[in-house]
Short mmCIF file of C-alpha atoms in Angstrom, two decimals:
data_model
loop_
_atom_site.label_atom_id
_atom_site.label_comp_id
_atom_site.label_asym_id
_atom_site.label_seq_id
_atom_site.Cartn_x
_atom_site.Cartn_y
_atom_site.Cartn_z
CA UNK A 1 -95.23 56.29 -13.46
CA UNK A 2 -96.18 56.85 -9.93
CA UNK A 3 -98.46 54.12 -8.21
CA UNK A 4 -102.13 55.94 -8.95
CA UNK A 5 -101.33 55.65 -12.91
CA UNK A 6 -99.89 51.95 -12.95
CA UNK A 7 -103.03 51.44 -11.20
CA UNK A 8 -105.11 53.23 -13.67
CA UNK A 9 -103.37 51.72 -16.91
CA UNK A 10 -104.19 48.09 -15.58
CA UNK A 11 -107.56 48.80 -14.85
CA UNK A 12 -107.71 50.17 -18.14
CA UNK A 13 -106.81 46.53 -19.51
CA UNK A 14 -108.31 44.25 -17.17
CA UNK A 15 -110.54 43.57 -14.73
CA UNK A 16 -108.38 43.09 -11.10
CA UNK A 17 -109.81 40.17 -8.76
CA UNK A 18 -106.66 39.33 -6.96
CA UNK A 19 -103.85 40.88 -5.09
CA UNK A 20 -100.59 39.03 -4.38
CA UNK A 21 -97.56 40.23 -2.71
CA UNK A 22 -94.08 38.56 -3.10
CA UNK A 23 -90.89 38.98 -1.18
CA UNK A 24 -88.09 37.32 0.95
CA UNK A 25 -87.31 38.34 4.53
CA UNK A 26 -86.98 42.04 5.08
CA UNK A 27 -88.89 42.79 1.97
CA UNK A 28 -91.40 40.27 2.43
CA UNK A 29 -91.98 41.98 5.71
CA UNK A 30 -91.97 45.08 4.01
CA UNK A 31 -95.25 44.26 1.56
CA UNK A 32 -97.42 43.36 5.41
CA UNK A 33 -98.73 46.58 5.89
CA UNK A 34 -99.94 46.64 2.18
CA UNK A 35 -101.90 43.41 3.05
CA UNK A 36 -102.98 44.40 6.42
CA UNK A 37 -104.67 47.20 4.44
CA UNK A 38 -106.63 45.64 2.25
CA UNK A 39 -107.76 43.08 4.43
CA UNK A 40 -109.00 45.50 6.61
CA UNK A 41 -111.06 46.99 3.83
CA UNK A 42 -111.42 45.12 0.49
CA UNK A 43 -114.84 43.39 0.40
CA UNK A 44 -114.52 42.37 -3.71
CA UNK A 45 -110.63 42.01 -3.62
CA UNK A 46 -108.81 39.07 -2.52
CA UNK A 47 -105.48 38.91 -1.19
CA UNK A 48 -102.71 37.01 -0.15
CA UNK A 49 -98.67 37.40 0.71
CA UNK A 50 -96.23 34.88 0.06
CA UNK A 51 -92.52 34.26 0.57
CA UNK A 52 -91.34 33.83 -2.65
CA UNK A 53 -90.40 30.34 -2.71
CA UNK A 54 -93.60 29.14 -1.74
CA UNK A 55 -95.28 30.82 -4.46
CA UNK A 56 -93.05 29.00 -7.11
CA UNK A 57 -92.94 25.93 -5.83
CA UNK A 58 -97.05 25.91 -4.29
CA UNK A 59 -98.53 28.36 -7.20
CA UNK A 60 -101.69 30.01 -5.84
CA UNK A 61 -104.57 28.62 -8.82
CA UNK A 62 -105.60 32.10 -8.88
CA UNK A 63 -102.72 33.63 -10.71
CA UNK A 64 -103.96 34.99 -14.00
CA UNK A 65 -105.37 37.87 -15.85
CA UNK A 66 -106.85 38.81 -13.19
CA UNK A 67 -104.37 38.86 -10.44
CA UNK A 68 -101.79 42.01 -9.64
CA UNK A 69 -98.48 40.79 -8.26
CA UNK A 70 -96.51 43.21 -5.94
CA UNK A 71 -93.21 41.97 -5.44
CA UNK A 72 -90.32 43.41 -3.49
CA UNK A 73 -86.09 43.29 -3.33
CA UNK A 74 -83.80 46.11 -2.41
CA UNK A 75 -80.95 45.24 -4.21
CA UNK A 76 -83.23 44.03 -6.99
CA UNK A 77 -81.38 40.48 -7.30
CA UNK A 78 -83.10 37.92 -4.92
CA UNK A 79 -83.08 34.62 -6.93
CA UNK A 80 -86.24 33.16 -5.48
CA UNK A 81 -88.18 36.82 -5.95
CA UNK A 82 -86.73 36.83 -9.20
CA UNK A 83 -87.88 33.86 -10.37
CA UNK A 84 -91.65 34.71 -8.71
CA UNK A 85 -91.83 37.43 -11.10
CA UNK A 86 -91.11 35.02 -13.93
CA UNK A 87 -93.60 32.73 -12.91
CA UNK A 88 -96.46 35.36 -12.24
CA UNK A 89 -95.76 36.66 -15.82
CA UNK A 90 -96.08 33.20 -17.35
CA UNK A 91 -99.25 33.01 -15.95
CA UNK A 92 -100.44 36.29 -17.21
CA UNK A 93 -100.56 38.20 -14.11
CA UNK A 94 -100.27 42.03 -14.12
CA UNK A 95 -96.09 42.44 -12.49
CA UNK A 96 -95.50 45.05 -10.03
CA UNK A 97 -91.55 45.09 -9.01
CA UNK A 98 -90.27 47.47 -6.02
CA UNK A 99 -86.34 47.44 -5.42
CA UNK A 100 -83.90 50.35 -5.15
CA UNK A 101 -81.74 48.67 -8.14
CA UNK A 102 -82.29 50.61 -11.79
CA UNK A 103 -82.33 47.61 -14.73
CA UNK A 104 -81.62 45.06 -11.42
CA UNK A 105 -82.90 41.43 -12.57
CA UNK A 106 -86.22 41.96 -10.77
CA UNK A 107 -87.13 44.52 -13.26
CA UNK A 108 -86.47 42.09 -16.40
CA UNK A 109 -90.16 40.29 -16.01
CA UNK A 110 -91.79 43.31 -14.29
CA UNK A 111 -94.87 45.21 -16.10
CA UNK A 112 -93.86 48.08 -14.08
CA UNK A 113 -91.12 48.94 -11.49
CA UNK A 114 -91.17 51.68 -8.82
CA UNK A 115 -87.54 52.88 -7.87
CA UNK A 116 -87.06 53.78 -4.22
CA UNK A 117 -84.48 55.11 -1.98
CA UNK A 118 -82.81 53.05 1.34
CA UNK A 119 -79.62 54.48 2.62
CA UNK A 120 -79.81 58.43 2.39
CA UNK A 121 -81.85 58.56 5.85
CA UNK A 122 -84.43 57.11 8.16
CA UNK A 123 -87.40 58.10 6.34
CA UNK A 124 -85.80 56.42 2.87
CA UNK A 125 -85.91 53.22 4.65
CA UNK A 126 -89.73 53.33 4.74
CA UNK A 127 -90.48 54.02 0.97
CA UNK A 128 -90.70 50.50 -0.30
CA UNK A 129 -93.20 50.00 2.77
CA UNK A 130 -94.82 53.15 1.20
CA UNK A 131 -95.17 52.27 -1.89
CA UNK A 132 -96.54 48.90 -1.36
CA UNK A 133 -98.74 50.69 0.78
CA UNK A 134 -99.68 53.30 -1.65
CA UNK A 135 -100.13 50.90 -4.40
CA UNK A 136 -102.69 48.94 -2.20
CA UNK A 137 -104.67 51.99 -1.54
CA UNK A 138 -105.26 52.92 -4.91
CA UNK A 139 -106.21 49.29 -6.08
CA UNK A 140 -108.87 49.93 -3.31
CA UNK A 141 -110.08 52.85 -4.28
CA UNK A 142 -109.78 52.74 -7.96
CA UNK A 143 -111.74 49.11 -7.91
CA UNK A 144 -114.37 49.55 -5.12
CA UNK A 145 -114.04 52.68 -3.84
CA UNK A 146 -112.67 54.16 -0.14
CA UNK A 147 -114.05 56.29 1.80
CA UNK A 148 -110.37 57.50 3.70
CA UNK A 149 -109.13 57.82 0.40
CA UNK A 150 -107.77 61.54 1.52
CA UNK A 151 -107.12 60.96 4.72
CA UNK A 152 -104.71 57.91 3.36
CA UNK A 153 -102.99 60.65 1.08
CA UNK A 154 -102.62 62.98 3.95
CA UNK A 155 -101.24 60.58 6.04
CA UNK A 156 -98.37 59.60 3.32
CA UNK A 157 -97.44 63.35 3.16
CA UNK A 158 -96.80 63.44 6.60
CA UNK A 159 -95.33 60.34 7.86
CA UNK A 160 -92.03 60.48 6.01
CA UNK A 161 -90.94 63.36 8.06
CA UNK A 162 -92.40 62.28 11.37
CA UNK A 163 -90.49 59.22 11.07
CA UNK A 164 -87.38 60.65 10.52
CA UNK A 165 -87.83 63.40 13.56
CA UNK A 166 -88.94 60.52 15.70
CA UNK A 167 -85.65 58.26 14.58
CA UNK A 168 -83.33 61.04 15.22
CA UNK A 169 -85.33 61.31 18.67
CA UNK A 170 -84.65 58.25 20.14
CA UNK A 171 -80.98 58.12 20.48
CA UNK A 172 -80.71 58.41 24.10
CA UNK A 173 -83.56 55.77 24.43
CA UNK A 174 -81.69 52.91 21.93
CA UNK A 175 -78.60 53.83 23.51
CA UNK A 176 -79.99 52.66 26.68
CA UNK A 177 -81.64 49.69 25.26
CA UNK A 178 -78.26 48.48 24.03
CA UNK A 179 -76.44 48.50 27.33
CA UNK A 180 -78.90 46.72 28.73
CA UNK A 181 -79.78 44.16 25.84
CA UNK A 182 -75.86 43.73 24.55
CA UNK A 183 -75.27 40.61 26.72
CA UNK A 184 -78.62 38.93 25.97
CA UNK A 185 -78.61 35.39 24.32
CA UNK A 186 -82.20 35.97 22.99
CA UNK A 187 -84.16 38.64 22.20
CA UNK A 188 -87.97 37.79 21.69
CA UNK A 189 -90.00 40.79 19.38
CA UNK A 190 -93.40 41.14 19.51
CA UNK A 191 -96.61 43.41 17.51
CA UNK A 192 -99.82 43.09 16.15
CA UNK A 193 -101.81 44.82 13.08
CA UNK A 194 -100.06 46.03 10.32
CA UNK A 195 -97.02 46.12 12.56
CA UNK A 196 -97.18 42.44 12.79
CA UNK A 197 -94.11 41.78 10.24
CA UNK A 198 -92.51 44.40 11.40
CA UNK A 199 -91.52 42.07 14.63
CA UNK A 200 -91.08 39.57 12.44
CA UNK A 201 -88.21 41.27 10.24
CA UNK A 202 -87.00 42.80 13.48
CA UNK A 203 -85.99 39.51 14.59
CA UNK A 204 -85.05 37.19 11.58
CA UNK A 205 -83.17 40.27 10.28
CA UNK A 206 -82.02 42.42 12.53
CA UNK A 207 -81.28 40.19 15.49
CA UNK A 208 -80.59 36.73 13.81
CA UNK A 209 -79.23 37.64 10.58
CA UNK A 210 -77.13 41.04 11.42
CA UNK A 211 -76.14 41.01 15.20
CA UNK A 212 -76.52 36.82 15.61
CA UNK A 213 -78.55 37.13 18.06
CA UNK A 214 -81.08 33.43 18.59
CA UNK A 215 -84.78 35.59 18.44
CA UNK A 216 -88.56 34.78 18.60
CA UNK A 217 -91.59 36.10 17.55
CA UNK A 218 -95.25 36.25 17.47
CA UNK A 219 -98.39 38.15 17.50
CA UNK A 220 -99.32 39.60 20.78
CA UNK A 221 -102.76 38.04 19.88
CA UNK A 222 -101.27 34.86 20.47
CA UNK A 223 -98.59 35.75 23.48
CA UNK A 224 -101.17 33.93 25.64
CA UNK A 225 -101.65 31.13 23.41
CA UNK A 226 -98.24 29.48 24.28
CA UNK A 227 -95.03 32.00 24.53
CA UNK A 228 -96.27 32.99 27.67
CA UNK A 229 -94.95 30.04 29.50
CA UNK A 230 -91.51 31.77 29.08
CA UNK A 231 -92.03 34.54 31.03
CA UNK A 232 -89.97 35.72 34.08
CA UNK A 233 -88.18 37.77 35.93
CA UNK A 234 -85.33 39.55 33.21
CA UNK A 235 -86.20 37.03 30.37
CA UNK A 236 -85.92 39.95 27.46
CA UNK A 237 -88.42 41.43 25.33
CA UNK A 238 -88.75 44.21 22.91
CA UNK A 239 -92.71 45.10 22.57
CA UNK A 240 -93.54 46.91 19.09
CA UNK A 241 -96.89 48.81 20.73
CA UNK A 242 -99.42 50.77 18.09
CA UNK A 243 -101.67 53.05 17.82
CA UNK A 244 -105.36 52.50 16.83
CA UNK A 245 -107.33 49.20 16.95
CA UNK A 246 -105.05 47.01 18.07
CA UNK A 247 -103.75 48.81 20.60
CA UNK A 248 -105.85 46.97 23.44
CA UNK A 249 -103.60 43.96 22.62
CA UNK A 250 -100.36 45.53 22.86
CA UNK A 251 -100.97 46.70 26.19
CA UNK A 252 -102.81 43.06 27.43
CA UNK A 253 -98.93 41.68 26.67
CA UNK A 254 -97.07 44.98 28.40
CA UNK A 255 -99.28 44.37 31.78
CA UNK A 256 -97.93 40.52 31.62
CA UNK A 257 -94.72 40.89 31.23
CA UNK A 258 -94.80 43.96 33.75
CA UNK A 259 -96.54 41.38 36.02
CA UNK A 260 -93.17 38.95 36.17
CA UNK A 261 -90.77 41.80 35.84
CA UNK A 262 -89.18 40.90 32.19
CA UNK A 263 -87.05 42.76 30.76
CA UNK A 264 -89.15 44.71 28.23
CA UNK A 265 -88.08 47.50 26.00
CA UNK A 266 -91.03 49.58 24.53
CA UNK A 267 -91.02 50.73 20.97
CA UNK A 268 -94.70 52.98 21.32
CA UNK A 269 -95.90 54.84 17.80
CA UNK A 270 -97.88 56.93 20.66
CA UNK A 271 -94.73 58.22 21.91
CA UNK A 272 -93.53 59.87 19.12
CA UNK A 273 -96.83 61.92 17.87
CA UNK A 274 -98.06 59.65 14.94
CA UNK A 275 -101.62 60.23 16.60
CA UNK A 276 -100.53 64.56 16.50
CA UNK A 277 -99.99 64.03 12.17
CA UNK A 278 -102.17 61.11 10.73
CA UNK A 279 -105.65 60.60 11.10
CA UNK A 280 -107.65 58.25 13.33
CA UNK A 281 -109.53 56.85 10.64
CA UNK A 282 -106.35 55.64 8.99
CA UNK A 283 -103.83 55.24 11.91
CA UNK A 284 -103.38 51.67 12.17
CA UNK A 285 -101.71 51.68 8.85
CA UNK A 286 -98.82 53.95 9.53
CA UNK A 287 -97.72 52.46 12.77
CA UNK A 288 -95.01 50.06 10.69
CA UNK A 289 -93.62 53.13 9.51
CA UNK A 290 -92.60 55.59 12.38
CA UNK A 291 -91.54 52.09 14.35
CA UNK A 292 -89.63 50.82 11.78
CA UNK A 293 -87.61 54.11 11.71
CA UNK A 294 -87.00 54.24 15.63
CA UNK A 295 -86.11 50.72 15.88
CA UNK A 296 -83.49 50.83 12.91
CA UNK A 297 -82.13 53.39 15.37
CA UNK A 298 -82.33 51.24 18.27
CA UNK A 299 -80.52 48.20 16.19
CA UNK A 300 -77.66 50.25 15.24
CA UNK A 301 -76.79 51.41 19.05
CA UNK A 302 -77.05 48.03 19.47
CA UNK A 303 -74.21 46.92 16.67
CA UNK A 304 -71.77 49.38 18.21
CA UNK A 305 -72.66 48.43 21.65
CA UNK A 306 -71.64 44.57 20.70
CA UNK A 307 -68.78 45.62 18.18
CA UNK A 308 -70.62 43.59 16.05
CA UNK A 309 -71.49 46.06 12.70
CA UNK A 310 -74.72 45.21 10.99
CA UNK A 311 -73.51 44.44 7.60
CA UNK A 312 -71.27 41.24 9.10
CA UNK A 313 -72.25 37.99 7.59
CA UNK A 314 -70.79 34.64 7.88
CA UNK A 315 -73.02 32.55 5.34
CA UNK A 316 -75.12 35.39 3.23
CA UNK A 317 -73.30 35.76 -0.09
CA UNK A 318 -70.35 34.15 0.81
CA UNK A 319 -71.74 30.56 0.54
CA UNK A 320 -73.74 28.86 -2.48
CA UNK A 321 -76.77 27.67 -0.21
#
């Protein structure tokens, strides 16, 4: 079933309230842009986004009949995402699983399970953010109504191939940024809107976990609410810059940092033409997607530039922790 008819079957057998999304890390990340979405436009629907331990251990009260959980692992065996599901289902909440894995143990207590794709290209790498996406659009629009509806659908039939033009673009530009960000000892990330976690998962995942890299992050809403301090001459900074409404405070950060002369790298969805394929009215929601792909780009120049390949671990699945 694709996302409009799960959508439409639950509505068919309950009244939705509530909209939860589940994940760990990377996929936790993944599910932001969903619930970026819908607070941006729900005005009946609540909605929250937990990391997956949290919600079993600190339940939300509201899970229930009422409730839609959207939860998220790519290989599909995450204990603590795993075990969300379980508890969501106990509680009677509707179970929406994403993960790449067919019969994986995330799919054992889902209602429903979307397959997607990861490793054949750049633009695979954005379906579970697309579906999440996708799923939160038509819970919108299916329960109150949305007026961008098409321009929403438009917008997911071009973005796949943007992004994967733009990520086979930017070679030369990640192949710089490595040189010149090899050597660093920390790397802080930055972004706002639904590009927000996208910084976030950038820097837990791509810097800490796969190139050991120590790595910060925060809103650019709040760079001048405390991380400023750090700023100066060649301190390092990649800047994760949108298009659309929050643009203004992408840009407030870049003048900053250009101020002191850090060392900033520039990830802009303006550079490579999301503006030329997607709709103003619906932008902002499609940033995470075409900067995602360029910056898995950028991370990989960066693993060969440090001989350090991204799938090297020293504690993840090799330890009991």
């Amino acid at each position: 079933m694709n996302p409009k008819e799960i959508i439409k079957e639950i509505l068919e057998k309950q009244q939705i309230d509530h909209v939860v999304f589940v994940g760990c890390g990377a996929s936790k990340a993944d599910l932001y842009p969903a619930k970026f979405f819908l607070d941006q436009n729900a005005k009946k629907i609540s909605v929250s986004h937990y990391t997956a331990n949290e919600f079993n251990y600190a339940t939300p009260a509201l899970i229930g009949e009422n409730t839609v959980v959207i939860s998220a692992s790519l290989g599909g065996t995450t204990p603590e995402t795993v075990e969300a599901n379980a508890v969501a289902k106990a509680k009677g909440a509707q179970v929406i699983s994403l993960t790449r894995s067919v019969d994986s143990p995330l799919t054992k207590d889902a209602d429903y399970v979307i397959y997607h794709r990861f490793a054949e290209d750049y633009s695979a790498k954005l379906e579970k953010t697309g579906y999440a996406l996708l799923l939160a659009v038509e819970l919108l629009h299916q329960i109150e109504g949305y007026a961008h509806y098409e321009d929403m659908l438009d917008g997911f039939d071009k973005i796949y191939p943007l992004a994967q033009q733009a990520a086979l673009s930017a070679k030369k530009d990640a192949k710089q940024f490595a040189e010149a960000f090899k050597d660093e000892p920390v790397i802080y990330v930055m972004s706002s809107g639904a590009t927000h976690e996208v910084a976030y998962s950038t820097s837990i995942c791509l810097m800490m976990e796969m190139q050991w890299i120590n790595s910060g992050t925060f809103h650019t809403g709040e760079f001048f609410h405390g991380p400023f301090e750090i700023v100066d001459k060649d301190v390092p900074f990649v800047l994760l810059m949108n298009e659309g409404s929050t643009r203004s405070i992408d840009a407030r950060a870049l003048t900053f940092l250009n101020r002191f002369d850090a060392k900033t790298a520039i990830v802009d969805a303006l550079d490579y033409g999301l503006s030329s394929v997607v709709k103003s009215t619906v932008i902002d929601y499609f940033n995470p997607m075409v900067i995602t792909a360029v910056f898995r780009v950028y991370a990989e120049e960066l693993a060969e530039a440090r001989q350090h390949p991204l799938t090297k671990r020293r504690y993840m699945w090799k330890l009991e922790y």
